[in-house]
Short mmCIF file of C-alpha atoms and ligand atoms in Angstrom, two decimals:
data_model
loop_
_atom_site.label_atom_id
_atom_site.label_comp_id
_atom_site.label_asym_id
_atom_site.label_seq_id
_atom_site.Cartn_x
_atom_site.Cartn_y
_atom_site.Cartn_z
CA MET A 1 0.03 -0.02 -0.01
CA LYS A 2 1.13 3.56 -0.61
CA ILE A 3 0.97 5.49 2.68
CA ALA A 4 1.27 9.23 2.95
CA VAL A 5 2.38 10.05 6.60
CA PHE A 6 1.65 13.56 7.62
CA SER A 7 3.18 15.53 10.50
CA ALA A 8 6.11 13.20 10.25
CA LYS A 9 8.95 13.81 12.67
CA ARG A 10 12.35 12.10 12.72
CA TYR A 11 11.14 9.51 15.35
CA ASP A 12 8.00 8.70 13.26
CA ARG A 13 10.23 7.94 10.30
CA GLU A 14 12.65 5.81 12.37
CA PHE A 15 10.02 3.76 14.15
CA LEU A 16 7.49 3.30 11.20
CA ASN A 17 10.35 2.33 8.90
CA ALA A 18 11.35 -0.36 11.42
CA ALA A 19 7.79 -1.47 11.86
CA ASN A 20 7.43 -1.65 8.01
CA ALA A 21 10.61 -3.47 7.32
CA SER A 22 8.92 -6.93 6.82
CA ALA A 23 5.45 -5.53 5.72
CA GLY A 24 6.92 -3.70 2.65
CA HIS A 25 4.45 -0.76 2.26
CA GLN A 26 5.54 2.33 0.48
CA LEU A 27 5.88 5.07 2.99
CA ARG A 28 6.13 8.78 1.97
CA TYR A 29 6.71 11.22 4.74
CA PHE A 30 5.47 14.78 4.77
CA ASP A 31 6.54 17.37 7.43
CA GLU A 32 3.23 19.25 6.93
CA PRO A 33 0.16 18.61 9.11
CA LEU A 34 -2.76 17.33 7.15
CA ASP A 35 -5.16 20.24 6.61
CA ARG A 36 -7.32 21.83 3.81
CA GLU A 37 -4.21 23.31 2.34
CA SER A 38 -1.97 20.24 2.32
CA VAL A 39 -4.54 17.49 1.51
CA GLY A 40 -3.45 17.67 -2.16
CA LEU A 41 -0.21 15.95 -1.14
CA ALA A 42 -2.13 12.79 -0.42
CA ALA A 43 -3.55 12.38 -3.92
CA GLY A 44 -2.81 8.88 -5.18
CA TYR A 45 -2.07 7.43 -1.79
CA ASP A 46 -4.24 4.46 -0.60
CA VAL A 47 -3.64 5.26 3.05
CA VAL A 48 -3.21 8.54 4.94
CA CYS A 49 -1.41 8.28 8.39
CA ILE A 50 -1.97 11.14 10.75
CA PHE A 51 -1.44 12.33 14.30
CA VAL A 52 -3.27 14.21 17.01
CA ASN A 53 -3.43 17.68 15.52
CA ASP A 54 -3.94 16.81 11.81
CA GLN A 55 -7.28 17.99 10.58
CA ALA A 56 -9.57 15.41 9.07
CA ASP A 57 -12.88 17.26 8.85
CA ALA A 58 -15.43 16.68 6.23
CA GLU A 59 -13.87 18.86 3.58
CA VAL A 60 -10.38 17.25 4.02
CA LEU A 61 -11.93 13.73 3.96
CA GLN A 62 -13.80 14.62 0.76
CA ALA A 63 -10.59 15.73 -0.83
CA LEU A 64 -8.88 12.48 0.32
CA ALA A 65 -11.63 10.30 -1.05
CA ALA A 66 -11.49 12.14 -4.31
CA GLY A 67 -7.76 11.65 -4.45
CA GLY A 68 -8.00 7.84 -4.14
CA THR A 69 -7.50 7.43 -0.38
CA ARG A 70 -9.39 4.53 1.28
CA LEU A 71 -7.98 4.34 4.74
CA VAL A 72 -7.16 6.90 7.41
CA ALA A 73 -4.79 5.52 9.98
CA LEU A 74 -4.35 7.42 13.17
CA ARG A 75 -1.23 6.74 14.93
CA CYS A 76 -2.74 7.86 18.25
CA THR A 77 -5.62 6.81 20.55
CA GLY A 78 -7.80 10.01 20.57
CA PHE A 79 -9.82 10.62 17.31
CA ASN A 80 -11.54 13.81 18.04
CA ASN A 81 -9.88 15.35 15.07
CA VAL A 82 -11.72 13.07 12.50
CA ASP A 83 -15.19 13.50 11.34
CA LEU A 84 -16.26 9.83 11.52
CA LYS A 85 -19.67 10.34 10.16
CA ALA A 86 -18.27 12.11 6.98
CA ALA A 87 -15.66 9.35 6.62
CA GLY A 88 -18.43 6.60 6.72
CA GLN A 89 -20.51 8.52 4.23
CA LEU A 90 -17.49 8.75 1.85
CA GLY A 91 -16.60 4.99 2.35
CA LEU A 92 -13.38 5.82 4.10
CA LYS A 93 -12.26 3.38 6.76
CA VAL A 94 -10.60 4.85 9.88
CA VAL A 95 -8.37 3.07 12.34
CA ARG A 96 -6.63 4.23 15.33
CA VAL A 97 -4.23 2.72 17.96
CA VAL A 98 -6.71 1.55 20.48
CA SER A 99 -4.16 0.54 22.93
CA TYR A 100 -0.50 1.24 23.47
CA SER A 101 1.42 1.56 26.71
CA PRO A 102 -1.17 3.31 28.98
CA HIS A 103 1.78 3.36 31.38
CA SER A 104 3.46 5.91 29.23
CA VAL A 105 0.71 8.53 29.75
CA ALA A 106 -0.19 7.58 33.29
CA GLU A 107 3.46 7.82 34.34
CA HIS A 108 3.80 11.22 32.69
CA ALA A 109 0.75 12.42 34.60
CA VAL A 110 2.44 11.24 37.85
CA ALA A 111 5.60 13.01 36.71
CA LEU A 112 3.61 16.27 36.19
CA LEU A 113 1.93 15.84 39.52
CA LEU A 114 5.01 15.36 41.50
CA ALA A 115 6.81 18.26 39.74
CA ILE A 116 3.85 20.68 40.30
CA ASN A 117 3.41 19.67 43.86
CA ARG A 118 7.13 19.65 44.84
CA LYS A 119 8.02 22.62 42.55
CA ILE A 120 10.79 20.64 40.70
CA HIS A 121 10.56 22.98 37.76
CA ARG A 122 11.48 25.96 40.09
CA ALA A 123 14.00 24.11 42.11
CA TYR A 124 15.83 22.96 38.86
CA ASN A 125 16.23 26.52 37.77
CA ARG A 126 17.27 27.78 41.14
CA THR A 127 20.00 25.23 41.81
CA ARG A 128 21.48 25.87 38.40
CA ASP A 129 21.73 29.50 39.51
CA SER A 130 23.36 28.46 42.88
CA ASN A 131 20.15 29.54 44.68
CA PHE A 132 19.53 26.95 47.31
CA ALA A 133 16.82 28.82 49.21
CA LEU A 134 13.63 26.87 49.87
CA ASP A 135 11.15 29.60 50.13
CA GLY A 136 8.23 29.08 47.85
CA LEU A 137 9.20 25.33 47.21
CA MET A 138 6.98 23.76 49.93
CA GLY A 139 4.71 20.95 48.64
CA PHE A 140 2.37 18.50 50.48
CA ASP A 141 2.52 14.79 51.10
CA LEU A 142 0.54 12.77 48.57
CA HIS A 143 0.13 10.10 51.09
CA GLY A 144 -3.40 10.35 52.57
CA LYS A 145 -4.60 12.80 49.92
CA THR A 146 -7.80 12.38 47.75
CA VAL A 147 -7.20 11.95 44.04
CA ALA A 148 -9.98 12.10 41.48
CA VAL A 149 -9.51 10.32 38.22
CA VAL A 150 -11.91 11.57 35.62
CA GLY A 151 -12.12 8.74 32.99
CA THR A 152 -11.18 5.39 34.51
CA GLY A 153 -10.25 3.61 31.28
CA LYS A 154 -6.90 2.23 30.34
CA ILE A 155 -4.82 5.26 31.37
CA GLY A 156 -6.99 6.30 34.28
CA TYR A 157 -6.80 2.73 35.61
CA VAL A 158 -2.94 2.73 35.64
CA PHE A 159 -2.79 6.32 36.99
CA ALA A 160 -5.22 5.20 39.81
CA GLN A 161 -2.99 2.13 40.57
CA ILE A 162 0.15 4.28 40.93
CA MET A 163 -1.68 6.82 43.14
CA LEU A 164 -2.93 3.98 45.31
CA GLY A 165 0.75 2.93 45.68
CA PHE A 166 1.41 6.39 47.09
CA GLY A 167 -1.11 5.83 49.73
CA CYS A 168 -3.76 8.09 48.25
CA GLU A 169 -7.50 7.65 48.39
CA VAL A 170 -8.61 7.40 44.76
CA ILE A 171 -12.16 8.35 43.76
CA GLY A 172 -13.27 7.93 40.05
CA TYR A 173 -15.73 9.50 37.71
CA ASP A 174 -16.73 7.65 34.44
CA LYS A 175 -19.71 7.60 32.25
CA TYR A 176 -19.24 3.80 32.15
CA PRO A 177 -17.95 2.74 35.54
CA SER A 178 -15.77 -0.38 35.61
CA ASP A 179 -15.39 -3.32 38.03
CA ALA A 180 -11.70 -3.35 37.38
CA PHE A 181 -11.29 0.19 38.77
CA LYS A 182 -13.09 -0.75 41.88
CA ALA A 183 -11.21 -4.03 42.25
CA LEU A 184 -7.99 -1.92 42.50
CA GLY A 185 -9.15 -0.58 45.81
CA ALA A 186 -10.50 2.76 44.25
CA ARG A 187 -14.13 3.71 44.29
CA TYR A 188 -16.43 5.88 42.31
CA ALA A 189 -17.22 9.31 43.73
CA GLU A 190 -20.58 10.38 45.09
CA HIS A 191 -22.30 13.27 43.42
CA GLY A 192 -20.44 16.40 44.16
CA GLU A 193 -17.65 14.58 46.13
CA ILE A 194 -14.85 15.37 43.55
CA GLY A 195 -15.46 19.05 44.07
CA ALA A 196 -15.77 18.86 47.73
CA ARG A 197 -12.90 16.47 48.57
CA ALA A 198 -10.37 16.12 45.75
CA ASP A 199 -6.97 17.51 46.42
CA ILE A 200 -5.84 16.41 42.95
CA VAL A 201 -7.89 16.01 39.73
CA SER A 202 -6.39 14.17 36.79
CA LEU A 203 -8.28 14.07 33.50
CA HIS A 204 -8.27 10.82 31.48
CA CYS A 205 -11.51 10.81 29.48
CA PRO A 206 -11.78 11.42 25.74
CA LEU A 207 -12.68 14.87 24.20
CA THR A 208 -16.31 14.54 23.04
CA PRO A 209 -19.00 17.23 22.78
CA GLU A 210 -20.08 16.05 26.24
CA THR A 211 -16.71 16.42 27.87
CA HIS A 212 -15.69 19.60 26.06
CA HIS A 213 -14.81 22.27 28.83
CA ILE A 214 -15.74 19.69 31.53
CA ILE A 215 -13.44 21.97 33.58
CA ASN A 216 -15.07 25.40 33.47
CA ALA A 217 -15.87 28.35 35.82
CA ASP A 218 -18.65 26.50 37.55
CA THR A 219 -16.67 23.19 38.28
CA LEU A 220 -13.67 25.23 39.30
CA ALA A 221 -15.81 27.25 41.66
CA ARG A 222 -17.05 24.02 43.28
CA ALA A 223 -13.49 22.57 43.58
CA LYS A 224 -11.67 22.34 46.86
CA ARG A 225 -9.69 25.53 47.14
CA GLY A 226 -5.95 25.01 46.28
CA ALA A 227 -6.59 21.73 44.38
CA LEU A 228 -4.09 20.65 41.71
CA LEU A 229 -5.38 19.87 38.18
CA ILE A 230 -3.44 17.62 35.76
CA ASN A 231 -4.47 17.17 32.09
CA THR A 232 -2.71 14.66 29.97
CA SER A 233 -5.74 13.92 27.84
CA ARG A 234 -7.06 16.64 25.51
CA GLY A 235 -6.78 20.37 25.73
CA GLY A 236 -10.49 20.94 24.96
CA LEU A 237 -11.45 19.31 28.29
CA ILE A 238 -10.55 22.63 29.93
CA ASP A 239 -11.82 26.16 29.50
CA THR A 240 -8.39 27.79 29.66
CA GLU A 241 -9.75 31.33 30.44
CA ALA A 242 -11.64 30.06 33.44
CA VAL A 243 -8.64 28.11 34.63
CA ILE A 244 -6.52 31.39 34.35
CA GLN A 245 -9.17 33.19 36.55
CA ALA A 246 -9.07 30.27 39.08
CA LEU A 247 -5.26 30.44 39.18
CA LYS A 248 -5.31 34.20 39.71
CA SER A 249 -7.71 33.97 42.66
CA GLY A 250 -5.78 31.03 44.19
CA GLN A 251 -8.90 28.80 43.93
CA LEU A 252 -6.78 26.48 41.81
CA GLY A 253 -3.53 25.74 43.51
CA GLY A 254 -1.60 24.47 40.59
CA LEU A 255 -1.90 23.20 36.98
CA ALA A 256 0.09 20.79 34.96
CA LEU A 257 -0.81 20.33 31.32
CA ASP A 258 0.53 18.08 28.59
CA VAL A 259 -2.16 19.21 26.22
CA TYR A 260 -3.71 22.59 25.39
CA GLU A 261 -6.87 23.51 23.48
CA GLN A 262 -4.97 25.57 20.77
CA GLU A 263 -1.92 23.39 20.75
CA ALA A 264 -2.20 22.72 17.02
CA ASP A 265 -0.62 26.21 16.51
CA LEU A 266 2.27 25.49 18.90
CA PHE A 267 3.22 21.99 19.78
CA PHE A 268 5.56 19.51 18.06
CA ARG A 269 7.93 22.24 16.69
CA ASP A 270 10.59 24.59 17.90
CA LEU A 271 9.20 28.05 18.19
CA SER A 272 11.93 29.37 20.44
CA SER A 273 13.11 31.97 17.95
CA THR A 274 9.58 33.29 17.19
CA ILE A 275 7.00 35.57 18.91
CA ILE A 276 4.11 33.51 20.37
CA THR A 277 0.99 35.34 19.50
CA ASP A 278 -1.38 33.26 21.78
CA ASP A 279 -1.82 35.62 24.81
CA VAL A 280 -3.80 32.96 26.70
CA PHE A 281 -1.01 30.49 26.45
CA GLN A 282 1.61 32.94 27.35
CA ARG A 283 -0.46 34.04 30.45
CA LEU A 284 -0.54 30.36 31.53
CA LEU A 285 3.21 30.16 31.20
CA SER A 286 3.71 33.22 33.37
CA PHE A 287 2.33 31.46 36.47
CA PRO A 288 4.98 29.92 38.88
CA ASN A 289 2.36 27.13 39.65
CA VAL A 290 1.87 26.10 36.13
CA ILE A 291 3.84 23.52 34.15
CA VAL A 292 3.25 22.71 30.47
CA THR A 293 4.79 19.81 28.44
CA GLY A 294 4.19 19.77 24.67
CA HIS A 295 1.99 16.69 24.34
CA GLN A 296 4.74 14.25 25.15
CA ALA A 297 3.05 11.92 27.55
CA PHE A 298 2.91 9.15 24.95
CA PHE A 299 6.59 9.62 24.11
CA THR A 300 8.34 6.43 25.32
CA GLN A 301 10.19 3.84 23.29
CA GLU A 302 7.62 1.22 24.29
CA ALA A 303 4.66 3.41 23.22
CA ILE A 304 6.12 4.55 19.86
CA THR A 305 7.11 0.98 19.02
CA THR A 306 3.62 -0.31 19.57
CA ILE A 307 1.97 2.73 17.91
CA CYS A 308 4.00 2.15 14.75
CA GLU A 309 3.69 -1.67 14.71
CA THR A 310 -0.10 -1.34 15.21
CA THR A 311 -0.48 1.24 12.46
CA ILE A 312 1.50 -0.92 9.97
CA ASN A 313 -0.46 -4.01 10.95
CA SER A 314 -3.73 -2.16 10.42
CA VAL A 315 -2.58 -1.18 6.94
CA THR A 316 -1.57 -4.75 6.19
CA GLN A 317 -5.00 -6.03 7.43
CA PHE A 318 -6.64 -3.59 5.13
CA ALA A 319 -4.44 -4.50 2.08
CA LYS A 320 -5.37 -8.15 2.62
CA GLY A 321 -9.17 -7.41 3.08
CA LEU A 322 -9.06 -8.70 6.56
CA PRO A 323 -11.41 -7.29 9.33
CA LEU A 324 -9.78 -4.21 10.80
CA THR A 325 -9.09 -4.83 14.57
CA ASP A 326 -8.74 -1.17 15.34
CA GLU A 327 -11.41 0.24 13.15
CA ILE A 328 -13.63 3.07 14.47
CA LYS A 329 -16.96 4.27 13.14
CA ALA A 330 -19.44 6.99 13.98
CA VAL A 331 -21.88 5.86 16.58
P1 NAD B 401 -10.10 4.72 27.23
O1 NAD B 401 -11.02 4.66 26.17
O2 NAD B 401 -9.48 3.36 27.68
O3 NAD B 401 -10.66 5.44 28.45
C1 NAD B 401 -11.49 6.58 28.44
C2 NAD B 401 -12.41 6.49 29.60
O4 NAD B 401 -13.20 7.74 29.55
C3 NAD B 401 -13.48 5.38 29.37
O5 NAD B 401 -13.56 4.54 30.67
C4 NAD B 401 -14.80 6.06 29.15
O6 NAD B 401 -15.84 5.38 29.65
C5 NAD B 401 -14.57 7.32 29.81
N1 NAD B 401 -15.51 8.40 29.35
C6 NAD B 401 -15.95 8.50 28.14
N2 NAD B 401 -16.89 9.61 28.00
C7 NAD B 401 -16.88 10.04 29.38
C8 NAD B 401 -17.57 11.20 30.02
N3 NAD B 401 -18.42 11.92 29.31
N4 NAD B 401 -17.31 11.36 31.19
C9 NAD B 401 -16.44 10.57 31.97
N5 NAD B 401 -15.77 9.59 31.43
C10 NAD B 401 -15.98 9.33 30.12
O7 NAD B 401 -8.90 5.65 26.75
P2 NAD B 401 -7.48 5.89 27.32
O8 NAD B 401 -6.53 4.96 26.46
O9 NAD B 401 -7.43 5.65 28.73
O10 NAD B 401 -7.06 7.38 26.84
C11 NAD B 401 -7.80 8.34 27.42
C12 NAD B 401 -7.48 9.75 26.73
O11 NAD B 401 -6.19 10.04 26.93
C13 NAD B 401 -7.59 9.64 25.19
O12 NAD B 401 -8.93 9.82 24.77
C14 NAD B 401 -6.77 10.74 24.68
O13 NAD B 401 -7.49 11.81 24.56
C15 NAD B 401 -5.69 10.87 25.82
N6 NAD B 401 -4.31 10.46 25.44
C16 NAD B 401 -3.37 11.41 25.61
C17 NAD B 401 -2.14 11.15 25.29
C18 NAD B 401 -1.00 12.07 25.40
O14 NAD B 401 0.15 11.90 24.86
N7 NAD B 401 -1.05 13.18 26.11
C19 NAD B 401 -1.76 9.82 24.76
C20 NAD B 401 -2.76 8.89 24.70
C21 NAD B 401 -4.09 9.28 24.95
#
């Protein structure tokens, strides 16, 4: 199969080439993200392979179908950037990587939590400047604290498991509660309990119309004062303006993000010599109690290996006319 790989970075090429060594598909890498401007590059390719910030809206999908593309292969879990209904109507199949190391993302969420609580980002800068003063670096014990896990699927489950190991009380919220989560020794929260009791809230649900801005002025006002918020899921779960207000008033005690609603204009590239025009993002970065990583939670050797192997395997299944294990369709 001829595969056009969009938003291709050096590591994508390395790991996809390795995964493809025995499969023998023809891979063509494009640095550009897939969008309405770049979609012409995909003409003549059977498969388009995309990532989290590529746009596969109805217009792009229409152009892909017209150019001969028959499969859209997401090399990620989330699929909020694909119009599945339009894909179905156009006869385009869509696959994603349903599961790859949930440990990669859960462990990164824990890294962010530890860093924001113990001010590791500030300590790192201070000690490099021979400033060994401790003022402003005080954190709190995680042991005995209440951690809310919003979305108790694969990643939320592993995150909960780790937090239980720290001696935290773990309470969950999920549209579809799971027995596996309860079997860990965690439990599902009573109505209003997350706001009233959680010292830490970590988001692990997908971005859907229902979860868009699940963290907003109202939920923040009902949160425990000084709580920490961790988001390694999707930026759109958080109303960033509301979060800035909550940080300014001290209602929110700290924020650690791996994802940001407008990240498509920023992440996965070196902008260190350019002027960032997103004032909301710049305001976020100005808080001492905010840490941002650039959507790197998935970025471990184990995860990338599985992502690339699964993607190539899906293309091979498609080429052979086999059922697509990781196919997604509009519900
Ligand atoms: P999953 O499908 O295993 O779990 C998601 C959970 O969210 C499920 O239990 C589901 O029932 C629940 N859910 C769905 N709708 C909900 C709602 N309205 N309210 C509350 N819960 C709801 O997915 P996963 O593998 O655990 O991944 C979770 C998310 O993490 C993905 O959707 C993706 O956005 C994000 N992610 C981020 C990175 C990264 O690098 N930062 C990497 C992979 C995944």
